């Protein structure tokens, strides 16, 4: 299992760079950030500094979207960073959440998402692509490599992920839901002749090392609110009786509204509807041993990367314990299973 750290680009940018460097020192292979240019600082500028001050980690957004950035500009950003720092980028992409909703916009269609993945991936892999009736390529780009991982929850988005994604990002760590969604993506891949074993399966969720459960829950309750926004879309489209597991849909019944200006923040006042049970199921909380136990179960159902959100008050200590205890234990688990 690989490990990623998910950061917000809150000012000062030097703090984000510091946490990225610390993550690399503790054995994390990926550094992800939110991509919501109004709520936080511009991530691609910060990626360049992170890459300049690290040696191994790959960087990318969790997640970007097709609506707020021109697709060719996005591809150029990746190809440029890859030329500068040696193919150390990754792209997570979805239909759009905070970046579009904060301006009263809406997520894009799945058709637009599919098209954007194709255009960005081809250009960022130094290949030509047809776009708006023209054949485009970057004449200056040679040997750039970019994988595109798709964030999804609903049945049709999961189907798209299996058909075109290099990876799947599931933003919650519930074992039952993760198992169902991984199977759904793998089945979609098989149906179009793809090898599902070539798809990366990333679970992303808050990670908090500690023993004060109420405090940890309160620090991470925002995550249930964030996930609830996507679930509300699913319920609106498919109804509460869709094929999506009820564990994912039931808890939003008391959801009354959401202020995107508090998005992704501990103490978010619009997440009181999220019960403790959901926080415990969706996140990784507790001692190192409790994290290790859940991560082993995630690994056994097919998860290839865990990306831990650090939007709480215990960032450095959580990174330290992961580096000293959690990551080594999971590497040993993989060796033993092999």
Short mmCIF file of C-alpha atoms in Angstrom, two decimals:
data_model
loop_
_atom_site.label_atom_id
_atom_site.label_comp_id
_atom_site.label_asym_id
_atom_site.label_seq_id
_atom_site.Cartn_x
_atom_site.Cartn_y
_atom_site.Cartn_z
CA UNK A 1 0.00 0.00 0.00
CA UNK A 2 1.17 3.50 -0.87
CA UNK A 3 0.50 6.56 1.28
CA UNK A 4 -0.43 10.14 0.51
CA UNK A 5 -0.97 13.25 2.61
CA UNK A 6 -3.81 15.61 1.66
CA UNK A 7 -3.21 19.28 2.47
CA UNK A 8 -5.09 22.53 2.10
CA UNK A 9 -3.20 25.43 0.57
CA UNK A 10 -3.94 27.82 3.42
CA UNK A 11 -1.51 30.73 3.72
CA UNK A 12 1.30 30.98 4.30
CA UNK A 13 2.33 28.82 1.37
CA UNK A 14 5.57 28.07 3.21
CA UNK A 15 3.52 26.10 5.75
CA UNK A 16 2.08 23.88 3.00
CA UNK A 17 5.58 23.31 1.61
CA UNK A 18 6.84 22.48 5.12
CA UNK A 19 4.12 19.86 5.63
CA UNK A 20 4.83 18.36 2.21
CA UNK A 21 8.51 18.03 3.05
CA UNK A 22 7.63 16.50 6.40
CA UNK A 23 5.33 14.00 4.70
CA UNK A 24 8.14 12.90 2.40
CA UNK A 25 10.54 12.56 5.34
CA UNK A 26 8.03 10.26 7.04
CA UNK A 27 7.67 7.96 4.05
CA UNK A 28 4.62 9.30 2.22
CA UNK A 29 4.86 8.89 -1.56
CA UNK A 30 2.20 11.42 -2.57
CA UNK A 31 1.25 14.94 -1.55
CA UNK A 32 -2.24 15.95 -2.60
CA UNK A 33 -4.00 19.29 -2.10
CA UNK A 34 -7.51 20.65 -2.42
CA UNK A 35 -8.07 22.62 -5.64
CA UNK A 36 -10.49 25.43 -4.90
CA UNK A 37 -8.89 28.68 -5.99
CA UNK A 38 -11.29 31.02 -4.17
CA UNK A 39 -11.23 29.25 -0.81
CA UNK A 40 -7.48 28.59 -0.72
CA UNK A 41 -4.28 29.60 -2.47
CA UNK A 42 -3.51 28.50 -6.03
CA UNK A 43 -2.11 24.94 -5.75
CA UNK A 44 -0.15 24.68 -8.99
CA UNK A 45 2.15 27.53 -7.98
CA UNK A 46 2.78 25.77 -4.66
CA UNK A 47 3.37 22.41 -6.38
CA UNK A 48 6.38 23.89 -8.13
CA UNK A 49 7.90 24.91 -4.80
CA UNK A 50 7.08 21.53 -3.20
CA UNK A 51 8.72 19.70 -6.07
CA UNK A 52 11.75 21.96 -5.86
CA UNK A 53 12.23 21.20 -2.16
CA UNK A 54 11.49 17.44 -2.20
CA UNK A 55 13.00 14.45 -3.97
CA UNK A 56 10.46 11.62 -4.32
CA UNK A 57 6.85 12.64 -3.73
CA UNK A 58 4.37 13.06 -6.52
CA UNK A 59 2.02 16.04 -6.26
CA UNK A 60 -1.46 16.74 -7.54
CA UNK A 61 -4.98 17.90 -6.75
CA UNK A 62 -7.58 15.93 -4.84
CA UNK A 63 -9.43 16.92 -6.85
CA UNK A 64 -9.59 19.33 -9.78
CA UNK A 65 -12.52 19.59 -12.18
CA UNK A 66 -13.24 20.37 -15.85
CA UNK A 67 -15.13 23.60 -15.18
CA UNK A 68 -12.82 26.10 -13.51
CA UNK A 69 -9.69 25.61 -15.63
CA UNK A 70 -9.20 25.40 -19.39
CA UNK A 71 -8.28 21.79 -20.15
CA UNK A 72 -5.30 22.68 -22.33
CA UNK A 73 -3.91 25.02 -19.68
CA UNK A 74 -4.26 22.27 -17.06
CA UNK A 75 -2.38 19.84 -19.31
CA UNK A 76 0.33 22.40 -19.94
CA UNK A 77 0.81 22.88 -16.20
CA UNK A 78 1.46 19.16 -15.73
CA UNK A 79 3.72 18.82 -18.75
CA UNK A 80 5.73 21.84 -17.59
CA UNK A 81 6.13 20.54 -14.03
CA UNK A 82 7.13 17.14 -15.40
CA UNK A 83 9.81 18.69 -17.60
CA UNK A 84 11.12 20.68 -14.66
CA UNK A 85 11.03 17.96 -12.00
CA UNK A 86 10.90 14.60 -13.76
CA UNK A 87 7.38 13.16 -14.00
CA UNK A 88 6.36 13.66 -10.40
CA UNK A 89 2.76 14.76 -10.93
CA UNK A 90 -0.60 13.05 -10.58
CA UNK A 91 -4.10 14.33 -11.29
CA UNK A 92 -7.25 13.60 -9.35
CA UNK A 93 -10.36 14.90 -11.10
CA UNK A 94 -14.10 14.88 -10.52
CA UNK A 95 -17.20 16.72 -11.70
CA UNK A 96 -16.56 19.64 -9.34
CA UNK A 97 -17.59 20.55 -5.82
CA UNK A 98 -16.39 23.54 -3.80
CA UNK A 99 -14.53 25.18 -6.68
CA UNK A 100 -17.76 25.51 -8.68
CA UNK A 101 -20.41 25.63 -5.97
CA UNK A 102 -18.85 28.57 -4.12
CA UNK A 103 -19.72 30.68 -7.18
CA UNK A 104 -23.24 29.17 -7.34
CA UNK A 105 -22.14 26.98 -10.22
CA UNK A 106 -22.86 23.30 -10.66
CA UNK A 107 -20.80 20.16 -11.25
CA UNK A 108 -20.10 19.34 -14.88
CA UNK A 109 -21.73 16.52 -16.77
CA UNK A 110 -20.12 13.11 -16.92
CA UNK A 111 -19.73 13.64 -20.67
CA UNK A 112 -17.61 16.74 -20.05
CA UNK A 113 -15.62 14.90 -17.39
CA UNK A 114 -14.89 12.04 -19.78
CA UNK A 115 -13.82 14.42 -22.55
CA UNK A 116 -11.62 16.49 -20.24
CA UNK A 117 -9.83 13.38 -18.98
CA UNK A 118 -9.00 12.38 -22.54
CA UNK A 119 -7.77 15.82 -23.61
CA UNK A 120 -5.69 16.50 -20.50
CA UNK A 121 -4.17 13.01 -20.37
CA UNK A 122 -3.17 12.94 -24.02
CA UNK A 123 -1.56 16.38 -23.99
CA UNK A 124 0.15 15.84 -20.62
CA UNK A 125 1.58 12.56 -21.91
CA UNK A 126 3.21 14.34 -24.86
CA UNK A 127 0.65 12.98 -27.31
CA UNK A 128 -1.55 14.79 -29.88
CA UNK A 129 -5.27 15.13 -29.32
CA UNK A 130 -8.25 16.45 -31.23
CA UNK A 131 -9.90 19.31 -29.37
CA UNK A 132 -12.62 21.65 -30.68
CA UNK A 133 -11.99 20.42 -34.20
CA UNK A 134 -8.25 21.03 -34.12
CA UNK A 135 -5.38 18.61 -33.58
CA UNK A 136 -3.27 19.90 -30.73
CA UNK A 137 -0.02 18.88 -29.10
CA UNK A 138 2.72 20.54 -27.09
CA UNK A 139 5.68 20.77 -29.49
CA UNK A 140 7.99 21.39 -26.54
CA UNK A 141 6.86 18.38 -24.49
CA UNK A 142 8.74 15.07 -24.75
CA UNK A 143 8.37 12.12 -22.40
CA UNK A 144 5.88 13.71 -19.98
CA UNK A 145 3.83 11.16 -18.01
CA UNK A 146 0.56 11.78 -16.16
CA UNK A 147 -1.94 9.35 -14.67
CA UNK A 148 -5.51 10.53 -14.13
CA UNK A 149 -7.43 9.25 -11.12
CA UNK A 150 -11.17 9.84 -11.02
CA UNK A 151 -13.12 10.72 -7.87
CA UNK A 152 -16.59 9.19 -7.91
CA UNK A 153 -19.52 8.05 -5.76
CA UNK A 154 -22.59 7.50 -7.95
CA UNK A 155 -23.19 4.46 -10.21
CA UNK A 156 -22.60 6.24 -13.53
CA UNK A 157 -19.49 8.04 -12.27
CA UNK A 158 -18.12 4.74 -10.98
CA UNK A 159 -18.81 3.19 -14.39
CA UNK A 160 -16.92 6.02 -16.10
CA UNK A 161 -14.02 5.54 -13.70
CA UNK A 162 -13.69 1.88 -14.55
CA UNK A 163 -13.84 2.65 -18.27
CA UNK A 164 -11.26 5.46 -18.47
CA UNK A 165 -9.53 6.12 -15.13
CA UNK A 166 -5.94 5.20 -14.35
CA UNK A 167 -7.09 5.22 -10.75
CA UNK A 168 -10.17 5.58 -8.57
CA UNK A 169 -10.38 8.01 -5.64
CA UNK A 170 -12.95 7.21 -2.98
CA UNK A 171 -13.22 10.00 -0.43
CA UNK A 172 -14.23 7.95 2.60
CA UNK A 173 -12.78 4.96 4.46
CA UNK A 174 -15.89 2.90 5.23
CA UNK A 175 -14.99 -0.74 4.59
CA UNK A 176 -18.40 -1.87 3.31
CA UNK A 177 -18.84 1.09 0.98
CA UNK A 178 -15.25 0.87 -0.27
CA UNK A 179 -15.64 -2.83 -1.08
CA UNK A 180 -18.86 -2.20 -3.03
CA UNK A 181 -17.40 0.72 -4.99
CA UNK A 182 -14.13 -1.05 -5.82
CA UNK A 183 -16.09 -4.03 -7.15
CA UNK A 184 -18.28 -1.67 -9.20
CA UNK A 185 -15.25 0.04 -10.77
CA UNK A 186 -13.50 -3.27 -11.43
CA UNK A 187 -16.61 -4.67 -13.09
CA UNK A 188 -16.93 -1.60 -15.33
CA UNK A 189 -13.29 -1.99 -16.37
CA UNK A 190 -13.77 -5.66 -17.23
CA UNK A 191 -16.88 -4.87 -19.27
CA UNK A 192 -14.83 -2.70 -21.67
CA UNK A 193 -11.91 -5.12 -21.85
CA UNK A 194 -9.62 -3.37 -19.39
CA UNK A 195 -7.51 -5.16 -16.80
CA UNK A 196 -8.89 -3.95 -13.45
CA UNK A 197 -5.61 -4.84 -11.77
CA UNK A 198 -4.02 -1.94 -13.64
CA UNK A 199 -6.30 0.58 -11.90
CA UNK A 200 -5.08 2.21 -8.69
CA UNK A 201 -7.63 2.27 -5.86
CA UNK A 202 -7.13 5.18 -3.49
CA UNK A 203 -9.12 5.69 -0.30
CA UNK A 204 -8.86 9.25 1.00
CA UNK A 205 -10.08 10.21 4.47
CA UNK A 206 -9.02 12.18 7.55
CA UNK A 207 -6.32 10.50 9.62
CA UNK A 208 -5.93 11.55 13.25
CA UNK A 209 -3.62 9.88 15.76
CA UNK A 210 -4.89 10.30 19.31
CA UNK A 211 -6.95 8.86 22.16
CA UNK A 212 -9.55 11.57 22.86
CA UNK A 213 -12.33 10.25 20.68
CA UNK A 214 -14.75 13.14 21.08
CA UNK A 215 -12.07 15.65 20.18
CA UNK A 216 -10.93 13.63 17.18
CA UNK A 217 -14.50 13.27 15.97
CA UNK A 218 -15.18 16.98 16.31
CA UNK A 219 -11.99 17.79 14.43
CA UNK A 220 -12.96 15.48 11.55
CA UNK A 221 -16.75 15.88 11.43
CA UNK A 222 -16.35 18.34 8.55
CA UNK A 223 -15.49 15.37 6.33
CA UNK A 224 -18.94 13.83 6.72
CA UNK A 225 -20.39 17.14 5.62
CA UNK A 226 -18.18 17.25 2.55
CA UNK A 227 -19.11 13.71 1.57
CA UNK A 228 -22.75 14.56 2.27
CA UNK A 229 -22.73 17.11 -0.55
CA UNK A 230 -21.92 14.38 -3.06
CA UNK A 231 -24.39 11.96 -1.49
CA UNK A 232 -27.13 14.59 -1.73
CA UNK A 233 -26.48 14.78 -5.48
CA UNK A 234 -26.76 11.00 -5.76
CA UNK A 235 -30.04 10.90 -3.82
CA UNK A 236 -31.39 13.76 -5.90
CA UNK A 237 -30.61 11.91 -9.12
CA UNK A 238 -31.26 8.28 -8.23
CA UNK A 239 -33.46 8.46 -5.15
CA UNK A 240 -32.78 7.08 -1.71
CA UNK A 241 -33.49 3.54 -2.93
CA UNK A 242 -30.69 3.42 -5.50
CA UNK A 243 -28.00 0.74 -5.61
CA UNK A 244 -25.73 2.96 -3.50
CA UNK A 245 -25.27 1.43 -0.01
CA UNK A 246 -27.71 2.79 2.57
CA UNK A 247 -24.81 3.41 4.95
CA UNK A 248 -23.81 6.19 2.58
CA UNK A 249 -27.25 7.71 2.04
CA UNK A 250 -29.12 7.42 5.34
CA UNK A 251 -27.16 9.96 7.35
CA UNK A 252 -27.95 12.95 5.11
CA UNK A 253 -31.67 12.92 5.96
CA UNK A 254 -31.12 15.66 8.57
CA UNK A 255 -28.87 17.73 6.31
CA UNK A 256 -30.31 21.25 6.03
CA UNK A 257 -27.71 23.26 4.15
CA UNK A 258 -24.04 23.88 3.63
CA UNK A 259 -21.82 26.96 3.57
CA UNK A 260 -18.90 26.42 1.22
CA UNK A 261 -16.99 29.20 2.92
CA UNK A 262 -16.51 26.70 5.78
CA UNK A 263 -15.71 23.82 3.45
CA UNK A 264 -13.09 21.38 4.69
CA UNK A 265 -12.59 23.13 8.03
CA UNK A 266 -12.59 21.67 11.52
CA UNK A 267 -15.48 23.16 13.46
CA UNK A 268 -17.62 23.62 10.35
CA UNK A 269 -20.98 24.77 11.77
CA UNK A 270 -22.96 23.07 8.98
CA UNK A 271 -21.95 19.52 9.83
CA UNK A 272 -23.84 18.97 13.09
CA UNK A 273 -26.07 16.48 11.24
CA UNK A 274 -23.11 14.08 10.87
CA UNK A 275 -23.34 11.45 13.66
CA UNK A 276 -20.34 10.05 15.50
CA UNK A 277 -20.88 6.67 13.87
CA UNK A 278 -20.37 8.14 10.40
CA UNK A 279 -17.23 10.00 11.49
CA UNK A 280 -15.81 6.74 12.87
CA UNK A 281 -16.73 4.79 9.74
CA UNK A 282 -15.54 7.37 7.21
CA UNK A 283 -12.27 8.37 8.94
CA UNK A 284 -9.20 6.78 10.51
CA UNK A 285 -9.05 7.77 14.16
CA UNK A 286 -7.36 6.48 17.28
CA UNK A 287 -4.04 4.92 18.18
CA UNK A 288 -1.45 3.69 15.69
CA UNK A 289 -2.64 0.13 16.24
CA UNK A 290 -6.23 1.11 15.44
CA UNK A 291 -5.10 2.81 12.21
CA UNK A 292 -3.01 -0.22 11.26
CA UNK A 293 -5.93 -2.60 11.84
CA UNK A 294 -8.28 -0.66 9.57
CA UNK A 295 -5.65 -0.05 6.90
CA UNK A 296 -4.91 -3.77 6.70
CA UNK A 297 -8.60 -4.41 6.08
CA UNK A 298 -8.67 -1.73 3.37
CA UNK A 299 -5.61 -3.26 1.75
CA UNK A 300 -7.23 -6.69 1.77
CA UNK A 301 -10.29 -5.44 -0.19
CA UNK A 302 -8.10 -3.93 -2.91
CA UNK A 303 -7.06 -0.46 -1.77
CA UNK A 304 -3.62 0.39 -3.17
CA UNK A 305 -3.19 3.84 -1.61
CA UNK A 306 -4.44 5.53 1.53
CA UNK A 307 -4.37 9.33 1.34
CA UNK A 308 -4.88 10.96 4.72
CA UNK A 309 -6.45 14.38 5.13
CA UNK A 310 -4.68 16.62 7.64
CA UNK A 311 -7.35 19.28 8.22
CA UNK A 312 -7.12 19.17 12.01
CA UNK A 313 -4.98 20.33 14.94
CA UNK A 314 -2.58 17.38 15.12
CA UNK A 315 -0.83 17.40 11.76
CA UNK A 316 2.82 16.95 12.68
CA UNK A 317 2.21 14.27 15.30
CA UNK A 318 -0.02 12.28 12.96
CA UNK A 319 2.64 12.40 10.24
CA UNK A 320 5.32 11.34 12.74
CA UNK A 321 3.39 8.33 14.03
CA UNK A 322 2.54 7.25 10.50
CA UNK A 323 6.20 7.45 9.52
CA UNK A 324 7.47 5.60 12.57
CA UNK A 325 4.75 2.99 13.10
CA UNK A 326 1.84 2.88 10.65
CA UNK A 327 3.56 2.93 7.25
CA UNK A 328 6.24 0.36 8.25
CA UNK A 329 3.53 -1.96 9.59
CA UNK A 330 1.59 -1.83 6.32
CA UNK A 331 4.73 -2.44 4.28
CA UNK A 332 5.40 -5.51 6.43
CA UNK A 333 1.77 -6.59 5.96
CA UNK A 334 2.17 -6.45 2.20
CA UNK A 335 5.40 -8.46 2.33
CA UNK A 336 3.78 -11.07 4.55
CA UNK A 337 0.75 -11.37 2.25
CA UNK A 338 3.02 -11.77 -0.76
#
